[in-house]
XYZ file of C-alpha atoms in Angstrom:
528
model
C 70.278 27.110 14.080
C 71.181 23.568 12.941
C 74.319 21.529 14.630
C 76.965 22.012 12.649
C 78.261 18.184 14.018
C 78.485 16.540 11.008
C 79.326 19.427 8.735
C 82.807 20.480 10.302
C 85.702 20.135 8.276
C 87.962 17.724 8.619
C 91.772 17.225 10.165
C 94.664 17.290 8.474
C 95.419 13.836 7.942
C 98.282 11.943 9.701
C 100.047 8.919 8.871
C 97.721 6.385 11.198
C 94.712 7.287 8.598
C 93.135 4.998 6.107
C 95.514 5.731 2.666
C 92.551 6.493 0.724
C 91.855 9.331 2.453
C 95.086 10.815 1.475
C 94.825 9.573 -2.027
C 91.636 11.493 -2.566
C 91.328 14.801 -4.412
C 90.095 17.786 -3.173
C 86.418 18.922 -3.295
C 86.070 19.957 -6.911
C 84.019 23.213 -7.576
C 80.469 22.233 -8.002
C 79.393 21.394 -11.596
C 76.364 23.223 -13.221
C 73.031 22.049 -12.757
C 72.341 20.460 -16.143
C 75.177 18.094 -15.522
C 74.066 16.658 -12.088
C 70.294 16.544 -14.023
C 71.897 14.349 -16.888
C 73.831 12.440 -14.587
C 70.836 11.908 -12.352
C 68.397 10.756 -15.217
C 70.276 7.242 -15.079
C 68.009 6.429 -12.152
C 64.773 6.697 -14.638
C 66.353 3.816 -16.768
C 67.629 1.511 -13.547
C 64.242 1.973 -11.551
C 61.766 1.169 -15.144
C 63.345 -2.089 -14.829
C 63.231 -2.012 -10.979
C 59.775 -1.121 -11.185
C 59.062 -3.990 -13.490
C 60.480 -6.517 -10.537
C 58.539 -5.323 -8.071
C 54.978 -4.991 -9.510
C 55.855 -8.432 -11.647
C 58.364 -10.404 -11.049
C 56.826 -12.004 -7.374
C 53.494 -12.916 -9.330
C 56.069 -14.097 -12.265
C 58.058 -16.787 -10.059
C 55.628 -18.306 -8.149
C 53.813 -18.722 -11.994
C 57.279 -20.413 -12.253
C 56.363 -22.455 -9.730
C 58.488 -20.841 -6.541
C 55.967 -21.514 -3.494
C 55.027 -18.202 -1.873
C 56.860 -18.797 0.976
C 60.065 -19.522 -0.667
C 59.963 -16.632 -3.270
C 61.228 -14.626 -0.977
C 64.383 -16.173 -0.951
C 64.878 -15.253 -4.567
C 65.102 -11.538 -3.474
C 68.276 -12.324 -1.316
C 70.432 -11.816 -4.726
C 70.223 -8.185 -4.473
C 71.257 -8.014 -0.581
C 73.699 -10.147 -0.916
C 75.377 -9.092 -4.173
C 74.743 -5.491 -2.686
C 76.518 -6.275 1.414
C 79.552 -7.470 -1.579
C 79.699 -5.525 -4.768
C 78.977 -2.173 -3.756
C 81.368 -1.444 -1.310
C 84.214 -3.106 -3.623
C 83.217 -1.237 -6.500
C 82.833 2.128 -4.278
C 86.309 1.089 -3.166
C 87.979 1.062 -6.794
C 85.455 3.896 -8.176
C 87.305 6.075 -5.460
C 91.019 5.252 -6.650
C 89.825 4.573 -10.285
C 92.904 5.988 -12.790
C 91.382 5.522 -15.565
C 91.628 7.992 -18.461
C 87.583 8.075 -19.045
C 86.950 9.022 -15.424
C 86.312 7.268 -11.754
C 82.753 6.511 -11.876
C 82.064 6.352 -15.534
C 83.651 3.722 -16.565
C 81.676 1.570 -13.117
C 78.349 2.822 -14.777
C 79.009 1.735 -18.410
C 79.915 -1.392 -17.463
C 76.497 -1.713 -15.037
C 74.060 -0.649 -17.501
C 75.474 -3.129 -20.332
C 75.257 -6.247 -17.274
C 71.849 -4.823 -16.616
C 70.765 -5.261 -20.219
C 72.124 -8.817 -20.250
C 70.303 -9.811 -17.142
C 67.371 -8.241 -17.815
C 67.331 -10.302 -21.226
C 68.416 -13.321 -19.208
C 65.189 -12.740 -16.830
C 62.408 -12.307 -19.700
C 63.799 -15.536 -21.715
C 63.391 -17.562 -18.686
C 60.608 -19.523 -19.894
C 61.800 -19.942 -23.358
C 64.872 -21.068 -22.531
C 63.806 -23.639 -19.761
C 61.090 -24.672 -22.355
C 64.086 -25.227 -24.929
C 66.140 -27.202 -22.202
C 63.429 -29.927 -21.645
C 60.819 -27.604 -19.587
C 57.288 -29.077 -20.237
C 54.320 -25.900 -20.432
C 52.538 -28.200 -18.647
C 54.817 -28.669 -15.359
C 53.730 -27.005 -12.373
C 57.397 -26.449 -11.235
C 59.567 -25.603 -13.746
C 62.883 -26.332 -12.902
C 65.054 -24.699 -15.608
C 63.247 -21.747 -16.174
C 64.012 -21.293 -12.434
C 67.959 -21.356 -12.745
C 67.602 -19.323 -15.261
C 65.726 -16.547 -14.351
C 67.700 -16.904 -10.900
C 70.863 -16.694 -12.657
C 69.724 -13.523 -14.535
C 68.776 -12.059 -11.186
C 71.661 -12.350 -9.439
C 73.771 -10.531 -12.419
C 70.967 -7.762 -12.590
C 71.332 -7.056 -8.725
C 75.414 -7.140 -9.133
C 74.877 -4.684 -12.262
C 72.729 -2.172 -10.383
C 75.128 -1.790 -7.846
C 77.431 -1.403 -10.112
C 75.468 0.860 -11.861
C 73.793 2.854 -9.125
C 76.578 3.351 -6.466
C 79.057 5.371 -8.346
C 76.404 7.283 -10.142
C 75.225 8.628 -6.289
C 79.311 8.838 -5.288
C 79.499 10.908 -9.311
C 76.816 13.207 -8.164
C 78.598 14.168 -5.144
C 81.605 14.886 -6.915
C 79.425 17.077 -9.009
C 77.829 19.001 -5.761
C 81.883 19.591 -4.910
C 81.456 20.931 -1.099
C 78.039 22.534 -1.254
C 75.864 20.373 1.398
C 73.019 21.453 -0.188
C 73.742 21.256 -3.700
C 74.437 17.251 -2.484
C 70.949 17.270 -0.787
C 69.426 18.852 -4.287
C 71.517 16.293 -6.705
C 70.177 13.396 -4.481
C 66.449 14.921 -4.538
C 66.991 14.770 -8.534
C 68.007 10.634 -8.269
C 64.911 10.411 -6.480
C 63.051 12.478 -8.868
C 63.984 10.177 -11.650
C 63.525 7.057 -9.793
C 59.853 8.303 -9.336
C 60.061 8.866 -13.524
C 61.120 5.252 -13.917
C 58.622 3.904 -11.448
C 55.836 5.379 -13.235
C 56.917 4.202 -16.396
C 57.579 0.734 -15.070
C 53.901 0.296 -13.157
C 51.910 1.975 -16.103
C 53.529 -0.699 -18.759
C 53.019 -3.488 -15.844
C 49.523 -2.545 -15.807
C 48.742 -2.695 -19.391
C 47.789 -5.634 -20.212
C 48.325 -5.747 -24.347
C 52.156 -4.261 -24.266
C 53.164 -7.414 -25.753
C 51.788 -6.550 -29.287
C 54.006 -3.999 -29.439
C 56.964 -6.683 -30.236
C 54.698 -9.846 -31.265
C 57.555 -12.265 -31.211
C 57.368 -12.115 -27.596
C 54.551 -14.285 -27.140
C 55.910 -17.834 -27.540
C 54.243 -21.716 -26.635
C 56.306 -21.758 -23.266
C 55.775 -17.577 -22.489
C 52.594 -16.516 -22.568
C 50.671 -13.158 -22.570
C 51.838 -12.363 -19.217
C 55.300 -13.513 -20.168
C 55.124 -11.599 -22.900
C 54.392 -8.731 -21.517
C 56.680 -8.583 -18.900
C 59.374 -9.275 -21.674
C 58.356 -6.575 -23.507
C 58.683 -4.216 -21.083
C 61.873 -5.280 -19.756
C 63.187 -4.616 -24.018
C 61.897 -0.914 -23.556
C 63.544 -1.115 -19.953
C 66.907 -1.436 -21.631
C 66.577 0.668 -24.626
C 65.733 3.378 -22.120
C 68.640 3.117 -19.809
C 71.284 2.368 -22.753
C 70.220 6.003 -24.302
C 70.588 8.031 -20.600
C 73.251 6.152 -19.994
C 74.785 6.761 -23.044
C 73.859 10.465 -23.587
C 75.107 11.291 -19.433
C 78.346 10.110 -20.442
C 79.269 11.906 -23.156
C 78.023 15.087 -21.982
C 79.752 14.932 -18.506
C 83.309 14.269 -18.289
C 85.590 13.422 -15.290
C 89.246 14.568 -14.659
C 91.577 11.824 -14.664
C 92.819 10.986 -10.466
C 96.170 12.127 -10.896
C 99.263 9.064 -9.565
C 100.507 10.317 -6.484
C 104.060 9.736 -5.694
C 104.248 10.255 -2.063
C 105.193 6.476 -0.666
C 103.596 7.351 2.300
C 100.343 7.410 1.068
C 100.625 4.702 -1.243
C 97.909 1.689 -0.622
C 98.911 -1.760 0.889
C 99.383 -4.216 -1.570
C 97.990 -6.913 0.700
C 94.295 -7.145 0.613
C 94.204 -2.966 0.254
C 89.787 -3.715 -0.265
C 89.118 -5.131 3.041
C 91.791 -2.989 4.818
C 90.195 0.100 3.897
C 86.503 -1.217 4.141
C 87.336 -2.319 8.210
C 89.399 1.035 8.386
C 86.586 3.170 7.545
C 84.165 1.425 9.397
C 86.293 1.505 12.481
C 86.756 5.187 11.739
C 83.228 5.742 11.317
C 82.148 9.162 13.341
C 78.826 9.120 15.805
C 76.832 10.766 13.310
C 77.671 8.241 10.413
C 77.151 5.321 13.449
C 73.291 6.251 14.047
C 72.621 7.166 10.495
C 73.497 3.353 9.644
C 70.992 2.139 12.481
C 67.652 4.724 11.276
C 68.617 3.588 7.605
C 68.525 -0.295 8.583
C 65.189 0.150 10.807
C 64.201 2.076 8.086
C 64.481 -0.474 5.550
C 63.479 -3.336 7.434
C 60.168 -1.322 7.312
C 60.123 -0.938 3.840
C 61.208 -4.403 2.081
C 57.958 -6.274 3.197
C 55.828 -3.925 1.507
C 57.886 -3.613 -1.589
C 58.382 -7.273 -2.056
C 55.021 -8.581 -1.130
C 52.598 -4.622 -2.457
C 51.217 -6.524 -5.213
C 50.905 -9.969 -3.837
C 49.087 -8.019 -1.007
C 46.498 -6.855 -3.596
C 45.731 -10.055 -5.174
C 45.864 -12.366 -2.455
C 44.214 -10.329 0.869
C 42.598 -7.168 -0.749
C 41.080 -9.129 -3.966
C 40.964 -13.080 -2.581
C 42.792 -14.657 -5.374
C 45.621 -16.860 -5.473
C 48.036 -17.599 -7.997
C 48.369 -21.606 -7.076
C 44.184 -21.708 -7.166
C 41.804 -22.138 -9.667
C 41.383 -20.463 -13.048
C 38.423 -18.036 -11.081
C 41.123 -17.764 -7.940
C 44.201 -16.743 -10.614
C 41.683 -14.321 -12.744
C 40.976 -12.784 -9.247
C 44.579 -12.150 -7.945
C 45.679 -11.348 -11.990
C 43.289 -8.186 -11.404
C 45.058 -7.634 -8.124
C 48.212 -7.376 -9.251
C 46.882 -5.585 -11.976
C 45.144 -2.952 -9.243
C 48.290 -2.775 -7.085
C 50.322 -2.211 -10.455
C 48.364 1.081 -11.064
C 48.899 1.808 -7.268
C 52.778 1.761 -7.541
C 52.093 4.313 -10.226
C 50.359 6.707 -7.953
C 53.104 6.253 -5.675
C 55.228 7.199 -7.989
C 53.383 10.357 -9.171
C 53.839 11.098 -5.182
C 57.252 10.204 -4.856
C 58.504 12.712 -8.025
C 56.412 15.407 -7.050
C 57.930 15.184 -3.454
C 61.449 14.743 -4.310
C 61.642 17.849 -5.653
C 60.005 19.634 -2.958
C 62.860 17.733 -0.177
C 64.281 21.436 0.335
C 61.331 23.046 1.159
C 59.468 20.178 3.129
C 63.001 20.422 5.422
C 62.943 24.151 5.799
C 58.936 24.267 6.808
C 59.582 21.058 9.457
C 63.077 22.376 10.491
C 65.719 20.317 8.542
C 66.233 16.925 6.758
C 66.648 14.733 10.140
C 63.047 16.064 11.690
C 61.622 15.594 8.226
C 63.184 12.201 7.693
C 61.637 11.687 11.630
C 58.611 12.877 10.636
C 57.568 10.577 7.498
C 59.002 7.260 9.087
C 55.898 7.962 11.256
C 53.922 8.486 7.831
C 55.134 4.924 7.070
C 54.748 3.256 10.309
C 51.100 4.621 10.176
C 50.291 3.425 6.246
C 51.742 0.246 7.207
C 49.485 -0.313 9.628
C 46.477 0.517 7.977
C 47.315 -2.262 5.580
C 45.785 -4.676 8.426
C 42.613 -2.582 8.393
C 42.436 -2.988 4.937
C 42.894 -6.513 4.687
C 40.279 -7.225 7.060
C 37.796 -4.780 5.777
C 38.387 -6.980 2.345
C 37.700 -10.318 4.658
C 34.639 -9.325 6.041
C 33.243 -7.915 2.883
C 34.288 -11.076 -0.080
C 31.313 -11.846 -2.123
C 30.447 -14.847 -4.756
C 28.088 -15.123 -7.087
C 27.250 -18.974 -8.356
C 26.351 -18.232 -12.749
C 23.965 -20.721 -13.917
C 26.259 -23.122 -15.435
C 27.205 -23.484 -11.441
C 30.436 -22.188 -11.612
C 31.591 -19.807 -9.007
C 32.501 -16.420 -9.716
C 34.509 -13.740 -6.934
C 33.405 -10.223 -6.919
C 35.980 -7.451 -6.619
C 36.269 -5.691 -3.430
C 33.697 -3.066 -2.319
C 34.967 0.503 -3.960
C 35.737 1.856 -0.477
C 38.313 -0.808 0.346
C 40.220 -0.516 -3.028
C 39.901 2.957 -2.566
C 41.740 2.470 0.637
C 44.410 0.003 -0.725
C 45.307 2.843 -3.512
C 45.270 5.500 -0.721
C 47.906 3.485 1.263
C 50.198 3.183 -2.448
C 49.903 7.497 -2.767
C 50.429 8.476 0.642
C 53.423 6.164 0.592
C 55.531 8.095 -2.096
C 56.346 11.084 0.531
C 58.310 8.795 2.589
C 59.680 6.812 -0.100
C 60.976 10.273 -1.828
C 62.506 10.864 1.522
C 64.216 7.456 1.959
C 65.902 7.851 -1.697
C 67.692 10.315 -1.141
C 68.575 12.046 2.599
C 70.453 9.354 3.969
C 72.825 9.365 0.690
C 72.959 12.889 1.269
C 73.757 12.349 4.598
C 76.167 10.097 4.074
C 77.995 11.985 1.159
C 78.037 14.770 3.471
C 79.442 13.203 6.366
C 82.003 11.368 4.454
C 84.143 14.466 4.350
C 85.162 13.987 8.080
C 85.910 10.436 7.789
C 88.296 8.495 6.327
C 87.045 7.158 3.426
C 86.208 8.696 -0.220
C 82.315 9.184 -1.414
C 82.346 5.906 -3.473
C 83.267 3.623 -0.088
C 80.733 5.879 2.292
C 78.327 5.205 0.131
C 79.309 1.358 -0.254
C 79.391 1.286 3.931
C 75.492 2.887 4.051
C 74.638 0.339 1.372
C 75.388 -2.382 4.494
C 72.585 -0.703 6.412
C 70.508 -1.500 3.686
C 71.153 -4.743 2.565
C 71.286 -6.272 5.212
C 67.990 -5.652 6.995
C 66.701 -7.178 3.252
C 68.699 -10.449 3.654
C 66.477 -10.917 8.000
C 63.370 -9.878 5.827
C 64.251 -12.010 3.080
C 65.630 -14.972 5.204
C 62.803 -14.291 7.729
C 59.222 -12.916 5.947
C 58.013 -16.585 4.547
C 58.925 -18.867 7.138
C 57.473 -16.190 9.282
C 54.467 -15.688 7.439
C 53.713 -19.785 7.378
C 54.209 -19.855 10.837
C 51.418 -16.914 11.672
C 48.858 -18.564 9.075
C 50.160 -17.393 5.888
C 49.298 -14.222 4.311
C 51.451 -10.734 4.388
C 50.054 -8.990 7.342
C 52.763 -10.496 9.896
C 55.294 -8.817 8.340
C 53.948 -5.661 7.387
C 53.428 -5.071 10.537
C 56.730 -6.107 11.884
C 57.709 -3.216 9.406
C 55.271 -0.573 10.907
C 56.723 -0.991 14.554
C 60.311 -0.716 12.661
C 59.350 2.471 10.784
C 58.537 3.925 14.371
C 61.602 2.964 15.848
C 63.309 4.433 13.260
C 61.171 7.925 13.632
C 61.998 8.129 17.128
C 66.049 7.617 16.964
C 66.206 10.481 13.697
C 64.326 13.430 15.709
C 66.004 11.919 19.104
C 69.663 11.047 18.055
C 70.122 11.663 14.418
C 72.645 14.823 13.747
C 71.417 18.159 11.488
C 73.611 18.636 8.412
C 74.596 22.577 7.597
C 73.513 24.511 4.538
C 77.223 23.793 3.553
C 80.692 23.180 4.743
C 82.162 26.317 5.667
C 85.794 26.889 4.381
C 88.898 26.461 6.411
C 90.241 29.628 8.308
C 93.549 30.371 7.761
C 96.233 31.616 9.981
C 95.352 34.930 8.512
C 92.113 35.280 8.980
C 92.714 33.827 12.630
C 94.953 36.414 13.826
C 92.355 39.087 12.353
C 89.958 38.120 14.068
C 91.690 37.851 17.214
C 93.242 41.000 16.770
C 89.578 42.519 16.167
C 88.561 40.881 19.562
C 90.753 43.052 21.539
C 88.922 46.026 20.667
């Protein structure tokens, strides 16, 4: 039988508690399936564009001319906008009175910043080119600002977007643990729909002829193409968006007019942020630290996968020569349609969470379980990489000029193998510590919106070291990847070892209060 730690019910609460804990409304009764589905789908319109960033946009900036080991840096918007806008808007999501809802009105207003960035981000070029950008400059200084601007607001809008839709589907599981577990597994599910949507149009290399206008003197076909799919990026997450919230209503939070339990009126945000991480239980405590060891694992890897391909598996570089940019161009290309295995892995195994737990004996041995999975892949990635060393070939064509050969089949077979096997852990990591979290939120003092802004800390932050850290880092250990991939393996196995050693179970679901009824019943039954 599974602890039932983290799934007790929680106190009454008293006046020394965090207001917002008072101010929230009961568990709702759960909401039907198809709601928590619809609601869920949003993820398949945030992660396309997601998608698009990761398998493009690293390749994209240092075309912009961002050295390698500064490009990094550019990823720090989404930490930092996510250690500061998530928890705030968690915060007001929670004690939202608006007439269309808590979350919904968060989430409208995050998909239409998305679709502003995300135009912001594919114009880059053209604008900077407009400004006084020359096509010819190797650093081009306006396109920069602009496509860092555009960043930063896409980062604030998906966690505007993306936290209250994970805090909405809680509402939706009402007190069923597992129902939370299932709605999470279905966020997952559709971030795996998005990913393979975003890889398989990164990987196609005529997209742009789809919307010719794309294709302009300062953008060119691999501009275009990435602007082209962030344009069907944004018509598919206005329609789910759009669709999710008309179909699934919220119940207004009703004023309450207890004085008591009113909020302070100086700096109520940070009050209640520092309250509910001072009242944060043990269970919530070493969640946070497998969920930041967790992602310091990960964020190498997912900033760097393609770069990986191009520049260690493949040989090319995107500062080189025509041959060396050709080469690392099919890279990207190759690590493109390995993010979309991954993502065939990740959907398929998202909805299978459930069952995986039940076979290995819960969510905290599974999650213990494929940390190891990552910490193993990781590592690989260095046998891979010097397999691809040891085996480069060049061929010298009779005009002289020097042409690289691909990587042997085995090795690329290898690289790909490392992108599949990677979704089960990845399925894992999107959604059981928000389940988690959502579920131990109901013995703490804060409402699902802030718990979820709180775990979001564990996350962003590890980015901001890797982010801060993984170039500098990389230059001093000879350039390449491989330093901090493996950095990440050893941090994936750390994490594995304190979620089967210290990590809490979760029950099936939270069992209701016994009343003074039922109490004396049973006592009364005991003396017989």
């Amino acid at each position: 039988m599974e602890s039932t730690e983290a799934g007790a019910a929680a106190a009454a609460p008293t006046k020394n508690q965090s207001s917002i804990e008072l101010r929230q409304p009961p568990p709702p009764q759960s909401s039907p399936m198809w709601k928590i589905v619809m609601v869920a789908s949003i993820a398949a319109g945030v992660q396309f564009g997601w998608a698009l960033q990761l398998s493009l946009l690293t390749p994209y900036v240092q075309l912009l001319g961002i050295p390698h080991k500064w490009s990094s840096l550019i990823w720090l918007c989404g930490p930092i906008s996510g250690m500061i806008v998530q928890p705030i808007v968690g915060f007001h999501s929670d004690t939202c009175k608006s007439r269309f809802g808590r979350r919904r009105p968060f989430i409208l207003a995050g998909a239409v910043l998305v679709a502003i960035a995300v135009f912001l981000i594919g114009y880059a070029a053209d604008i900077g080119h407009a400004a006084g950008d020359s096509v010819t400059d190797s650093v081009k200084t306006r396109a920069i600002i602009i496509f860092v601007i555009g960043f930063w607001i896409l980062d604030v809008a998906n966690n505007t977007l993306q936290g209250p839709c994970r805090a909405l589907l809680a509402d939706l599981s009402g007190s069923s643990n597992k129902k939370t577990r299932t709605a999470n597994s279905f966020f997952s599910f559709f971030m795996a729909v998005g990913n393979v949507l975003g890889y398989a149009a990164g990987s196609y290399t005529h997209l742009f002829h789809m919307l010719p206008f794309t294709k302009s003197k300062a953008c060119d076909v691999y501009c275009a193409n990435l602007k082209t799919c962030f344009f069907l990026s944004i018509a598919l997450l206005i329609t789910l968006t759009t669709i999710a919230l008309f179909y699934v209503t919220e119940k207004r939070l009703e004023e309450i007019d207890d004085k008591e339990t009113a909020p302070s009126t100086k700096d109520p945000f940070f009050s209640e942020i520092f309250g509910a991480l001072k009242g944060l239980q043990k269970p919530m405590w070493i969640l946070l630290a497998v969920t930041a060891l967790n992602w310091i694992a990960w964020f190498p890897f997912l900033l760097f996968d393609t770069d990986w391909m191009g520049r260690e598996v493949y040989g090319g570089s995107s500062k080189g020569s025509a041959e060396e940019l050709r080469v690392y161009n099919n890279g990207v290309r190759a690590g493109s349609l390995g993010l979309m295995l991954n993502a065939i892995v990740l959907g398929f195994t998202s909805l299978g969470v459930e069952v995986l737990a039940k076979l290995i004996g819960g969510v905290k041995r599974l999650w213990g379980v494929v940390n190891f999975l990552l910490a193993v892949s990781l590592a690989f990635t260095f046998l891979i990489t010097k397999l691809a060393e040891s085996n480069r070939r060049s061929v010298t064509t009779a005009g002289g000029a020097t042409h690289i050969l691909p990587p042997p089949v085995g090795v690329k077979v290898g690289a790909l193998a490392i992108f599949t096997v990677l979704g089960i852990p990845q399925a894992i990591t999107f959604s059981v510590p928000f389940a988690m979290a959502s579920i131990f939120s109901r013995t703490s003092a804060a409402g699902q919106g802030l718990s979820l802004g709180v775990l979001n800390l564990a996350i962003v932050v590890p980015q901001m070291l890797v982010s801060l850290l993984s170039g500098p880092f990389d230059a001093v250990c000879g350039g390449g990847n491989m330093p901090a991939f493996m950095v990440g393996a050893v941090a994936a196995a750390l994490s594995g070892i304190i979620a089967l050693t210290l990590l809490p179970s979760t029950t099936a679901d939270v069992p209701p209060p016994i009343t003074e009824a039922e109490t004396a019943t049973a006592n009364q039954t005991n003396k017989y």
